[in-house]
Structure formats: structure tokens, C-alpha cells
mmCIF file of C-alpha atoms in Angstrom:
data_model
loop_
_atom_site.group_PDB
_atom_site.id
_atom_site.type_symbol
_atom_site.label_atom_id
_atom_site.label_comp_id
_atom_site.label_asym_id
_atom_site.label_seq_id
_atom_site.Cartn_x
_atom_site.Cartn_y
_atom_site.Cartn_z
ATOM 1 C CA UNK A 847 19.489 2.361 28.722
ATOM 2 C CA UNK A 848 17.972 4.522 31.477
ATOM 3 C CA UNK A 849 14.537 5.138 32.852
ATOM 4 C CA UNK A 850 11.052 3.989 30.604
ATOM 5 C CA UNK A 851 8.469 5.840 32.102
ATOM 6 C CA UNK A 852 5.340 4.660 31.127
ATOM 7 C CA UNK A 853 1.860 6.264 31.491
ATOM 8 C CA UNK A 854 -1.928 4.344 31.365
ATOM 9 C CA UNK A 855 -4.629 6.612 29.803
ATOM 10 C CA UNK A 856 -8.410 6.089 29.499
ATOM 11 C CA UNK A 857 -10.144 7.751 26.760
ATOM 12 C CA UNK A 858 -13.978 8.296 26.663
ATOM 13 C CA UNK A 859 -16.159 8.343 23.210
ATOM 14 C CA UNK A 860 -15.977 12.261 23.305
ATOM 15 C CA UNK A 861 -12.762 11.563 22.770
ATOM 16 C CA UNK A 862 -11.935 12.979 26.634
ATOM 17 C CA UNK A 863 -8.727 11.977 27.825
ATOM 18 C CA UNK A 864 -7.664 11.106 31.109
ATOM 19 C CA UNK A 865 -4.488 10.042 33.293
ATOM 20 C CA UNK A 866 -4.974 6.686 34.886
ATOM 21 C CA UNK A 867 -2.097 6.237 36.157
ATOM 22 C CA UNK A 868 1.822 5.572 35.682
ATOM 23 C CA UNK A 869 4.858 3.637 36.377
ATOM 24 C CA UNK A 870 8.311 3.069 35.978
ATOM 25 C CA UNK A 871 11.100 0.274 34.458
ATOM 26 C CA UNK A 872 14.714 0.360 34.650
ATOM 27 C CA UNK A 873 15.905 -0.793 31.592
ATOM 28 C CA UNK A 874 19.692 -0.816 32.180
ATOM 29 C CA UNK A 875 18.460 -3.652 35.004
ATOM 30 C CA UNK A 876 17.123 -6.203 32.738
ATOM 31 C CA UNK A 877 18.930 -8.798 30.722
ATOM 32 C CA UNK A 878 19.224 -8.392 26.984
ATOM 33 C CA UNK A 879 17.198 -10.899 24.252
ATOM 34 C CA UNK A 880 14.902 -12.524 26.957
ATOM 35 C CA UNK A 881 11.342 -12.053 27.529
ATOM 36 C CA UNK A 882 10.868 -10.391 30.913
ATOM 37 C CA UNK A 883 7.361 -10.343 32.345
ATOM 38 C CA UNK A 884 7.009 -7.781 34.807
ATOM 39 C CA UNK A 885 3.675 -6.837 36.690
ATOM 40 C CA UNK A 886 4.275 -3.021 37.516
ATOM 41 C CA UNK A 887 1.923 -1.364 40.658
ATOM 42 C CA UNK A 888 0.683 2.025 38.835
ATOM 43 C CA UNK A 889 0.907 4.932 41.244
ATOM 44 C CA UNK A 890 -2.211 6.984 42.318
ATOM 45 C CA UNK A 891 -4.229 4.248 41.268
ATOM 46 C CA UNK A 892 -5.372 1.143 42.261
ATOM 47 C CA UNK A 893 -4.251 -1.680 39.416
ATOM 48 C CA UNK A 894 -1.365 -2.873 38.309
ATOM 49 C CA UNK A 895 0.123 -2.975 34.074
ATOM 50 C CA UNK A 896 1.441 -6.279 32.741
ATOM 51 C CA UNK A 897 4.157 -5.856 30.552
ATOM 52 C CA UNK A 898 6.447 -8.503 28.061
ATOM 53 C CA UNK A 899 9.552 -6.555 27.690
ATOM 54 C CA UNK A 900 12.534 -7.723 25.005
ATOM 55 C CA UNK A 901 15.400 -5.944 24.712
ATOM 56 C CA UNK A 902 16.766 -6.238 21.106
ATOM 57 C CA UNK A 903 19.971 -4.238 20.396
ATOM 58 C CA UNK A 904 19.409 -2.361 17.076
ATOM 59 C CA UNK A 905 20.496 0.887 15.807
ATOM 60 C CA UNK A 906 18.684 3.406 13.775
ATOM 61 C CA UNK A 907 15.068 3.365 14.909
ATOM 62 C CA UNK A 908 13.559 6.526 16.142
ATOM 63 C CA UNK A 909 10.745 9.112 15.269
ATOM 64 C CA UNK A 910 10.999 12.822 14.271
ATOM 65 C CA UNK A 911 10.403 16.076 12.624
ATOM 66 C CA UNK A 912 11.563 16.899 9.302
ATOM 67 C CA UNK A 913 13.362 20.041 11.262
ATOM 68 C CA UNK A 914 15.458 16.923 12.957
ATOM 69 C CA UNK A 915 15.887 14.706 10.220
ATOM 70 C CA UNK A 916 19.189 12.184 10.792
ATOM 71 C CA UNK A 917 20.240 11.906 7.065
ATOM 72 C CA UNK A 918 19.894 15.764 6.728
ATOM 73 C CA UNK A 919 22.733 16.595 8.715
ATOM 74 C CA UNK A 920 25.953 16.109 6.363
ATOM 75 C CA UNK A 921 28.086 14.800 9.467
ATOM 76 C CA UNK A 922 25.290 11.935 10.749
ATOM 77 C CA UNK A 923 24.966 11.118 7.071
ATOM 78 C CA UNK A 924 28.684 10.349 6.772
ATOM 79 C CA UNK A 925 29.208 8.545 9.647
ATOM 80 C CA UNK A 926 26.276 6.160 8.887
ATOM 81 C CA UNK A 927 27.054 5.707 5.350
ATOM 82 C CA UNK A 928 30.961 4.810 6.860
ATOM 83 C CA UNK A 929 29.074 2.341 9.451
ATOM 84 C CA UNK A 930 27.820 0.480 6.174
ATOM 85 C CA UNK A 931 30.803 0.964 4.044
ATOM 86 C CA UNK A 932 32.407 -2.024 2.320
ATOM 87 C CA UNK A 933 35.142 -2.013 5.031
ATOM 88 C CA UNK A 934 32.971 -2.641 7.772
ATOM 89 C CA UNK A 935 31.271 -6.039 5.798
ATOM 90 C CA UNK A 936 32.137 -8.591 8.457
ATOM 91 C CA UNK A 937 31.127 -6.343 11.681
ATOM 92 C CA UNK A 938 27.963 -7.042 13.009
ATOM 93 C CA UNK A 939 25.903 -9.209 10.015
ATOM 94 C CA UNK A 940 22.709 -8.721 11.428
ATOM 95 C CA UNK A 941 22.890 -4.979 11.128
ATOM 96 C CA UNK A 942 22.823 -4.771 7.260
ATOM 97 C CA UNK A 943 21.648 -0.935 6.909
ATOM 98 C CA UNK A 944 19.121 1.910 7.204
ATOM 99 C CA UNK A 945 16.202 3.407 6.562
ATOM 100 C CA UNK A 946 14.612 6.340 6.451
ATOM 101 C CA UNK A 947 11.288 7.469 5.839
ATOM 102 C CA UNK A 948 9.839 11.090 5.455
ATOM 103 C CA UNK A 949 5.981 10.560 5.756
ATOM 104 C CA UNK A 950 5.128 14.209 4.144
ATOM 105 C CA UNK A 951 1.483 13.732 3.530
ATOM 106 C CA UNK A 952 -1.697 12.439 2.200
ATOM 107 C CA UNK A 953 -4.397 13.764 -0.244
ATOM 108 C CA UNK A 954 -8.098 12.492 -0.900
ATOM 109 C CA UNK A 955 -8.886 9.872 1.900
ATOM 110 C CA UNK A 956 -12.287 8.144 2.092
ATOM 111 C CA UNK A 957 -14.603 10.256 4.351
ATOM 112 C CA UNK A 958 -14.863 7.314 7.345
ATOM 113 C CA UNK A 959 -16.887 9.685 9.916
ATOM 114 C CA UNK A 960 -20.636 10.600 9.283
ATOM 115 C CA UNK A 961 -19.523 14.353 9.457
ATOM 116 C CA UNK A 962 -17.422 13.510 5.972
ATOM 117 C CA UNK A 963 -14.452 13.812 7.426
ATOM 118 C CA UNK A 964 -11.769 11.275 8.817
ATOM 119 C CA UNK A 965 -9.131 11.023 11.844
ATOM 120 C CA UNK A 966 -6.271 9.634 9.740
ATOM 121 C CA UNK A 967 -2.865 8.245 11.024
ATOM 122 C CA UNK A 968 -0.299 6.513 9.480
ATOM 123 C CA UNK A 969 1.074 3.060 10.374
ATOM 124 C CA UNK A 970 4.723 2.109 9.288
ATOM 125 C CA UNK A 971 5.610 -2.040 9.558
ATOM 126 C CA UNK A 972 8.913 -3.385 8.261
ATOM 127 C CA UNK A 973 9.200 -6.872 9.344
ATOM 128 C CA UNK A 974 8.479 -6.779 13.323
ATOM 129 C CA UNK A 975 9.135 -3.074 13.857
ATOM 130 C CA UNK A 976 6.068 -0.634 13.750
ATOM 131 C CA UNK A 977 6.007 2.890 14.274
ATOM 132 C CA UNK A 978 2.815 5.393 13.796
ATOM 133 C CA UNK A 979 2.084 9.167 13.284
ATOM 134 C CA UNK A 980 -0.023 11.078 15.267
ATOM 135 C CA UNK A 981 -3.683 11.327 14.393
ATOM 136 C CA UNK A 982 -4.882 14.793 12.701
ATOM 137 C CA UNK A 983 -8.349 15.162 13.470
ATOM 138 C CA UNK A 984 -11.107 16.110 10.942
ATOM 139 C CA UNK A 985 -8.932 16.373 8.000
ATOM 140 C CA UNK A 986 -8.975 14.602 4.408
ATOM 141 C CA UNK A 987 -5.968 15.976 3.386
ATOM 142 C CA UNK A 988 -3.509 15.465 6.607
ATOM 143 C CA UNK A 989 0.625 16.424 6.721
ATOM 144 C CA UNK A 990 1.871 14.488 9.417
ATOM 145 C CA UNK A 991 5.605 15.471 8.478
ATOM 146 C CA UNK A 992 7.558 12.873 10.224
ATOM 147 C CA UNK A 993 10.886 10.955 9.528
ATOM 148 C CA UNK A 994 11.080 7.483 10.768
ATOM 149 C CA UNK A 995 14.121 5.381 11.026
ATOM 150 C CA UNK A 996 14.102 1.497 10.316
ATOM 151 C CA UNK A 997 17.209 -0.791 10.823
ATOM 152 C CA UNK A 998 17.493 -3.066 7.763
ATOM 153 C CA UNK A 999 17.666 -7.149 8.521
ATOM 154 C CA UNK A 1000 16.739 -8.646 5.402
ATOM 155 C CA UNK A 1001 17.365 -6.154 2.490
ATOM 156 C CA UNK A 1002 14.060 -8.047 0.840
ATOM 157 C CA UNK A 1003 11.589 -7.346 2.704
ATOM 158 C CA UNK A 1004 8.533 -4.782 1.954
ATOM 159 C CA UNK A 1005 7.600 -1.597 3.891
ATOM 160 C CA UNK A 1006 4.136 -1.518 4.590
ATOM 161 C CA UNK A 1007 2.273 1.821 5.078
ATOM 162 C CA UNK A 1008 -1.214 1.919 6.100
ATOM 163 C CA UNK A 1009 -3.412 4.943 6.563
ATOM 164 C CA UNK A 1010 -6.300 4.190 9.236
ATOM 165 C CA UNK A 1011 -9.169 6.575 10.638
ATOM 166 C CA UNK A 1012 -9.104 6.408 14.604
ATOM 167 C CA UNK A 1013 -12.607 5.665 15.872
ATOM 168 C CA UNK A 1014 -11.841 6.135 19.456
ATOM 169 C CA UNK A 1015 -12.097 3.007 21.330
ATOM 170 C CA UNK A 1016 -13.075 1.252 18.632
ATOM 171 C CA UNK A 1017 -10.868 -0.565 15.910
ATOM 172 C CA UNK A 1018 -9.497 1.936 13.787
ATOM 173 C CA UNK A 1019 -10.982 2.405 10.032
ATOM 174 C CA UNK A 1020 -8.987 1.267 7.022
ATOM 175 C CA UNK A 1021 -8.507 4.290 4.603
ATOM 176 C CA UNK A 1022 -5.595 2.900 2.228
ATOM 177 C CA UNK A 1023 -2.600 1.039 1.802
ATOM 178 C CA UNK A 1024 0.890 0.711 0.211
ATOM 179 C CA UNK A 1025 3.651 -1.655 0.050
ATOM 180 C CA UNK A 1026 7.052 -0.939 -1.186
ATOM 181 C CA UNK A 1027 9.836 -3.617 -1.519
ATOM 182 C CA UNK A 1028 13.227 -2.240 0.151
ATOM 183 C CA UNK A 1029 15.249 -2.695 -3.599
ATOM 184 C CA UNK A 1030 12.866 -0.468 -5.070
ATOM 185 C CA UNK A 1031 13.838 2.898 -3.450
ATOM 186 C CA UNK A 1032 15.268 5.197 -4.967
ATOM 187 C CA UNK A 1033 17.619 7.779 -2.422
ATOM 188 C CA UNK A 1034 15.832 10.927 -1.495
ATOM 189 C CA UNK A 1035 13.056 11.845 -4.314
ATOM 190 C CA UNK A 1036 9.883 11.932 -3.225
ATOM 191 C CA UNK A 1037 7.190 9.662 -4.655
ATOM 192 C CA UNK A 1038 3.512 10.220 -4.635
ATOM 193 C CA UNK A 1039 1.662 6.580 -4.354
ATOM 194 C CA UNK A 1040 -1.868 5.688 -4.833
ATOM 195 C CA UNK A 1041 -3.443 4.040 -1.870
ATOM 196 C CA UNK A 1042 -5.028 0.203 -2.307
ATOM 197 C CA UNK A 1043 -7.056 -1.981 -0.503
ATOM 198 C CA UNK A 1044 -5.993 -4.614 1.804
ATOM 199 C CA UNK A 1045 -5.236 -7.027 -0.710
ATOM 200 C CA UNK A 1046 -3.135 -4.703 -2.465
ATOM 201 C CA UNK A 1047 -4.817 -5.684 -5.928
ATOM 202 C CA UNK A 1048 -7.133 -2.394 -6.407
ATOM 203 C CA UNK A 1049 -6.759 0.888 -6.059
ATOM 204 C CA UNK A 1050 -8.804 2.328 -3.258
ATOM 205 C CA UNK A 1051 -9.084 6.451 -2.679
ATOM 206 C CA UNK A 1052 -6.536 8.857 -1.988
ATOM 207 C CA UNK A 1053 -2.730 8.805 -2.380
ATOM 208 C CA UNK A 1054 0.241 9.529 0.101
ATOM 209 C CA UNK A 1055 3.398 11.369 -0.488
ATOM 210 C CA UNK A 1056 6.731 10.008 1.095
ATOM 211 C CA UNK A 1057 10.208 10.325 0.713
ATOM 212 C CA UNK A 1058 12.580 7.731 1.381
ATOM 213 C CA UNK A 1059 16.875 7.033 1.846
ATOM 214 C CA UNK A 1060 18.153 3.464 1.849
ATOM 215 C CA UNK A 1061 21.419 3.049 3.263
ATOM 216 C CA UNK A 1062 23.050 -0.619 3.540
ATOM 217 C CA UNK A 1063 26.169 -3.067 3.229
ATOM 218 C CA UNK A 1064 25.673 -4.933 -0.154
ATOM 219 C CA UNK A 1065 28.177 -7.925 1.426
ATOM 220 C CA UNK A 1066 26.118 -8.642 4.476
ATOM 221 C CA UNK A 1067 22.821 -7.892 2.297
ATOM 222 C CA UNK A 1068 23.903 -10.977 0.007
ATOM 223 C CA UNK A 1069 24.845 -13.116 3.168
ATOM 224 C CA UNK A 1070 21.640 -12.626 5.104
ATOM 225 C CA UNK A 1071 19.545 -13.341 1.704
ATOM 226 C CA UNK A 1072 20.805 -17.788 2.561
ATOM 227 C CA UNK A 1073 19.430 -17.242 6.048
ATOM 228 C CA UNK A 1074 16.053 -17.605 6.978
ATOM 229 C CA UNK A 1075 13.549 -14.891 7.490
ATOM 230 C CA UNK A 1076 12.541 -13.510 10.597
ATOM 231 C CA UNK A 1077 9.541 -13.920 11.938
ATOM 232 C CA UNK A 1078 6.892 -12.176 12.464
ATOM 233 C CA UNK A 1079 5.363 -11.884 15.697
ATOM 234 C CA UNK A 1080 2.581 -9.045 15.217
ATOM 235 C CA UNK A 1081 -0.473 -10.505 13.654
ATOM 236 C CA UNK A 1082 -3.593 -8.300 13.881
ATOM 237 C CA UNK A 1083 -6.807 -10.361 14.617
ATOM 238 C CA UNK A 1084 -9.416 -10.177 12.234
ATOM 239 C CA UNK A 1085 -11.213 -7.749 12.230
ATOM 240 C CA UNK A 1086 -15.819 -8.663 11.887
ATOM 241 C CA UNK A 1087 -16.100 -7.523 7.975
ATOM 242 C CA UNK A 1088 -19.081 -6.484 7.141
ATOM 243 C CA UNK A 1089 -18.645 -7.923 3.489
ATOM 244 C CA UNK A 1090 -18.027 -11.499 5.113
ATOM 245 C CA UNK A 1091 -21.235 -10.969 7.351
ATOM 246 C CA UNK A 1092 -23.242 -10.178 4.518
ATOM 247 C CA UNK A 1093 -21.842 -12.898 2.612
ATOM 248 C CA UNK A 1094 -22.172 -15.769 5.116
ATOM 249 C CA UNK A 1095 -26.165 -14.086 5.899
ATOM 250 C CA UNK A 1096 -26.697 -14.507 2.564
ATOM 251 C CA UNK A 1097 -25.127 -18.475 2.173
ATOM 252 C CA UNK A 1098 -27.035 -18.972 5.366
ATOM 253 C CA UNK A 1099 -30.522 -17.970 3.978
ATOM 254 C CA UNK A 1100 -29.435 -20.057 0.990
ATOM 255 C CA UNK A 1101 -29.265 -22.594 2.668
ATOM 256 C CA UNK A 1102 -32.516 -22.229 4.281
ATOM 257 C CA UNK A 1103 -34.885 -22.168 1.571
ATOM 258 C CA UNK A 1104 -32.852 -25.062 -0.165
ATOM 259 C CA UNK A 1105 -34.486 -27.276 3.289
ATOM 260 C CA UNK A 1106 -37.690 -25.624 2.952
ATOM 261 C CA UNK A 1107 -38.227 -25.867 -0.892
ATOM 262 C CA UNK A 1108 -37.619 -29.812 -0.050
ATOM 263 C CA UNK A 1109 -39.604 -30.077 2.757
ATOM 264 C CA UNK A 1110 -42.518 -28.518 0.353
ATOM 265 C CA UNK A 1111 -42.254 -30.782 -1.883
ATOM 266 C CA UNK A 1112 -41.972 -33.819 0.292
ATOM 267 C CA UNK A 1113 -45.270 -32.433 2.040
ATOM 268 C CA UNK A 1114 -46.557 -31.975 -1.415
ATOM 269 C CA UNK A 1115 -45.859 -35.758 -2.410
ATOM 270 C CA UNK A 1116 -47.309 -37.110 0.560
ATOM 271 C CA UNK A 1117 -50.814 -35.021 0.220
ATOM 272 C CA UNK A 1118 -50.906 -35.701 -2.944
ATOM 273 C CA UNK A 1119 -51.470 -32.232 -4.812
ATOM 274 C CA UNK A 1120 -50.210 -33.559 -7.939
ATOM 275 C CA UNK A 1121 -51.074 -36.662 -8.835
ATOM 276 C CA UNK A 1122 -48.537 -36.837 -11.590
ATOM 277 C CA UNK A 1123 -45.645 -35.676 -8.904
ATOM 278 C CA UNK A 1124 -46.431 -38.461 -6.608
ATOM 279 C CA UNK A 1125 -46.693 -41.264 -8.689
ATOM 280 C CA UNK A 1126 -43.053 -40.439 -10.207
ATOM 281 C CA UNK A 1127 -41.521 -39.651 -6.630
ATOM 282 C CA UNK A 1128 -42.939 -42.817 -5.537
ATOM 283 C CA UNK A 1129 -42.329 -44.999 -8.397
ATOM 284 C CA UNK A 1130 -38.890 -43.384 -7.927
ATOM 285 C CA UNK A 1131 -37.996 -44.581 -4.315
ATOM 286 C CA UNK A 1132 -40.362 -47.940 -5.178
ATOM 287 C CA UNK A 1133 -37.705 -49.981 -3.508
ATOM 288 C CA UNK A 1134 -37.827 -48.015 -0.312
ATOM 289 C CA UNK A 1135 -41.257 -49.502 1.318
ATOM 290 C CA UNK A 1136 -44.023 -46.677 1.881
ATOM 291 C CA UNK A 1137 -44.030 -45.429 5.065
ATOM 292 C CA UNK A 1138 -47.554 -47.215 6.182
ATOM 293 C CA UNK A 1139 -45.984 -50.713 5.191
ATOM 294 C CA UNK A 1140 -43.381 -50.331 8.050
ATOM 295 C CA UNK A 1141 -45.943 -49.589 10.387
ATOM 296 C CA UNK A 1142 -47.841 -52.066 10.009
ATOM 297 C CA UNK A 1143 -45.272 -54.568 10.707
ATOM 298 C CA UNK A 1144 -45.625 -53.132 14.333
ATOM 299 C CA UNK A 1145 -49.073 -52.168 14.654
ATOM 300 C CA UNK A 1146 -52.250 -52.744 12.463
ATOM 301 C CA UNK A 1147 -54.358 -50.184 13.773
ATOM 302 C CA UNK A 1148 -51.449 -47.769 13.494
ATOM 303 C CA UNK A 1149 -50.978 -48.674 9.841
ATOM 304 C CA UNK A 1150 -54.897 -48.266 9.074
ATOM 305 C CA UNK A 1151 -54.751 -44.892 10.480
ATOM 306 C CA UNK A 1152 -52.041 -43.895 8.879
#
């Protein structure tokens, strides 16, 4: 509850970085589960940042080394596992446990970059909380080595990881993904799993290695499984496919030559190239009059010409 400084950066396609600007919110000043919308004047630089800030009390989320890691210290790891401890059951029901999350390393990615390489990164979600590892440039085969901490809400839901390539200031590349429902952990072995595609119904290329400790209160676990789920407030927009392009160019060109095929044929009819052809399309629409009859009802000459 202190001091969020915040800092704007621009970023070129060489991948040139640059300081914009920054600013600065006090956090201990603004009131807790409300949206706050504050417009914040950047210094040495014209411009100003518009922020949506909601503060959400919640333990246990943070980023860091493996050198640091929270449930590697014996004394942390006791006083957590107490915090969650049958005892403690009707404190605090939102707050049903812990996670943690070693993200070691990946092995194999798709080459995303013309140069056969990638710029992968790693995206953690678990319900509306998403953290991210840095980005290791040039590499197939990145360690990122970083512990993430999740607080538990609903002891159902599914950790999502997603390895991306960054293409500067462009939407990042999809290189893999896994998902891995909370009851499924088991404490502290690491697990090698095979990347998939967005659907999660195929395997895609490369696998990730990541080690994970699930700490929680099996009472308020049980309780918060009546209530409803929370919901989620990150959606990421669509990104243009270029499967769906190709699809919809292709349905579109379909479509095309299904109106040009008939307006052939109707030209064909009408001329006459096939005498056979006519006489059936005609005899077919005989209770529609011919075009010249209706004509004539207006105009004679019009109907001799025609």
C-alpha cells in the first residue's frame, strides 16, 4: 500500500526502446473494491495515461526467481500451510489457498521468425489473474526460471499456460498451449507437458517443463464449489486468422461462380445455343409468360424488337 510508479515506453520495430514518460499513484489513497478512473499527467512529456484501477485484497500473488522461491523456505512454508489449516476453515472463505508455479523451461518451439528462431514468453491465467515471463530472444529452447504465486478462489478452475513469440508491436505469435485443472497437481514434482493448439484438442510442437505446489483449505474449497463462479473479465479480441481468411476467400469465390455458372446458362437459354436446353427450360417455367409477352402489353414496337 505505498507508491505505484508507473513508466510509458515506446518501442520501435528494431526492437529500440525508449522512455516516454512516467507517473505516479498513491495507492494507500484510494478506496478498496471500486473502479477508480484516474487520468495521470506523465512528466517530461506532453500526454497524459488513463488508468482503471481496482484494488482487490488477495494474498499470495507475486513473481520471482527460483533463488527466492516462497514455498522453499521451511518457515514461509509453515506459516502458509497453518494459514490454510483445518482450524482456520471459517476465516476469510474467499481465500481458499495457494499456488505456486515454477515455470523451469521449454524445449522444441515452432520457429515463428523468418531467421528460424522465436522470441518466446510465457503467459500464466488462472481465472482473472495473469502474470508473464520475460521474453528470451532468439531461442527455441528458452529457461525462463520463474516462480509465480496464484491465490486460489475456486479450487476448480484450470491454469492456463500459453507460450507466445513477441513480434514487437505486433500481436504476439501463438507457439503452444496447456491447461491444467487445479485437482490435478500433484505437490512439488516436476512434469514435462506437451504443448497444444488453441483448442486444446491436438498436439502442436514443443513441450514445457513446470513444477507446481497446491496449498488450500478443503472446508472452504467444498463451500465455494455451491457459489457461483467468478467472472471473467479479460477476453482477448480475436485475433485476423489466416485459416478463417482463407476459408471465407474461398466460400466467397464459391459463391461467385455459383452466380456466374447461372447467369451462363440463363444467357445460354435465351440465345438459344442448345436447342434442346431451351425448349426444356422454357417448357419448364411455361406458366411464367416469356419475357416479350409482357412487353407487349405495354408497347408493340418494343415487343417486335425484342
Amino acid at each position: 500500500m505505498g507508491i505505484l510508479d508507473i513508466e510509458v515506453w515506446g518501442k520501435d520495430s528494431k526492437k529500440h526502446e525508449e522512455r516516454l514518460g512516467t507517473c505516479k499513484v498513491d495507492i494507500s489513497a484510494l478506496p478498496l473494491k471500486q473502479a477508480n478512473c484516474l487520468e495521470l499527467p506523465l512528466d517530461s512529456c506532453l500526454g497524459a495515461l488513463l488508468m482503471l484501477v481496482t484494488l482487490t485484497p488477495c494474498a499470495g500473488v507475486s513473481i520471482s526467481d527460483l533463488c527466492v522461491c516462497p514455498l522453499a523456505d521451511p518457515s514461509e512454508r509453515k506459516q502458509i500451510t497453518q494459514r490454510y489449516c483445518l482450524r482456520n476453515s471459517l476465516k476469510d472463505m474467499k481465500d481458499v489457498g495457494i499456488l505456486q508455479v515454477k515455470v523451469l523451461k521449454a524445449a522444441d518451439l515452432l520457429a515463428a521468425d523468418f531467421s528460424g528462431k522465436s522470441d518466446p514468453f510465457c503467459l500464466l491465467e488462472l481465472g482473472n489473474d495473469r502474470l508473464q515471463t520475460h521474453t528470451v530472444y532468439k531461442n527455441l529452447n528458452p529457461e525462463w526460471n520463474k516462480v509465480f504465486t496464484f491465490p486460489i478462489k475456486d479450487i476448480h478452475d484450470v491454469l492456463e499456460v500459453t507460450v507466445f513469440d513477441e513480434d514487437g508491436d505486433k500481436p504476439p505469435d501463438f507457439l503452444g498451449k496447456v491447461a491444467i485443472p487445479l485437482l490435478s497437481i500433484r505437490d512439488g514434482q516436476p512434469n514435462c507437458y506437451v504443448l497444444k493448439n488453441k483448442d486444446l484438442e491436438q498436439a502442436f510442437k514443443g513441450v514445457i517443463y513446470l513444477e507446481m505446489d497446491l496449498i488450500y483449505n478443503p472446508v472452504k474449497a467444498s463451500i465455494r464449489t455451491f457459489t457461483p463462479r467468478e467472472k471473467r473479465f479479460v477476453e482477448d479480441s480475436r485475433k485476423l486468422s489466416k485459416k478463417i481468411l482463407s476459408r471465407d476467400v474461398d466460400r466467397v469465390k464459391r459463391i461467385t461462380m455459383a452466380i456466374w455458372n447461372t447467369m451462363q446458362f440463363l444467357k445460354s437459354c435465351f440465345q438459344w445455343e442448345s436447342t434442346l436446353r431451351s425448349t426444356i427450360a422454357f417448357a419448364y417455367h411455361k406458366e411464367e409468360p416469356p419475357l416479350y409477352m409482357k412487353c407487349t402489353l405495354f408497347s408493340g414496337d418494343i415487343g417486335s424488337s425484342l
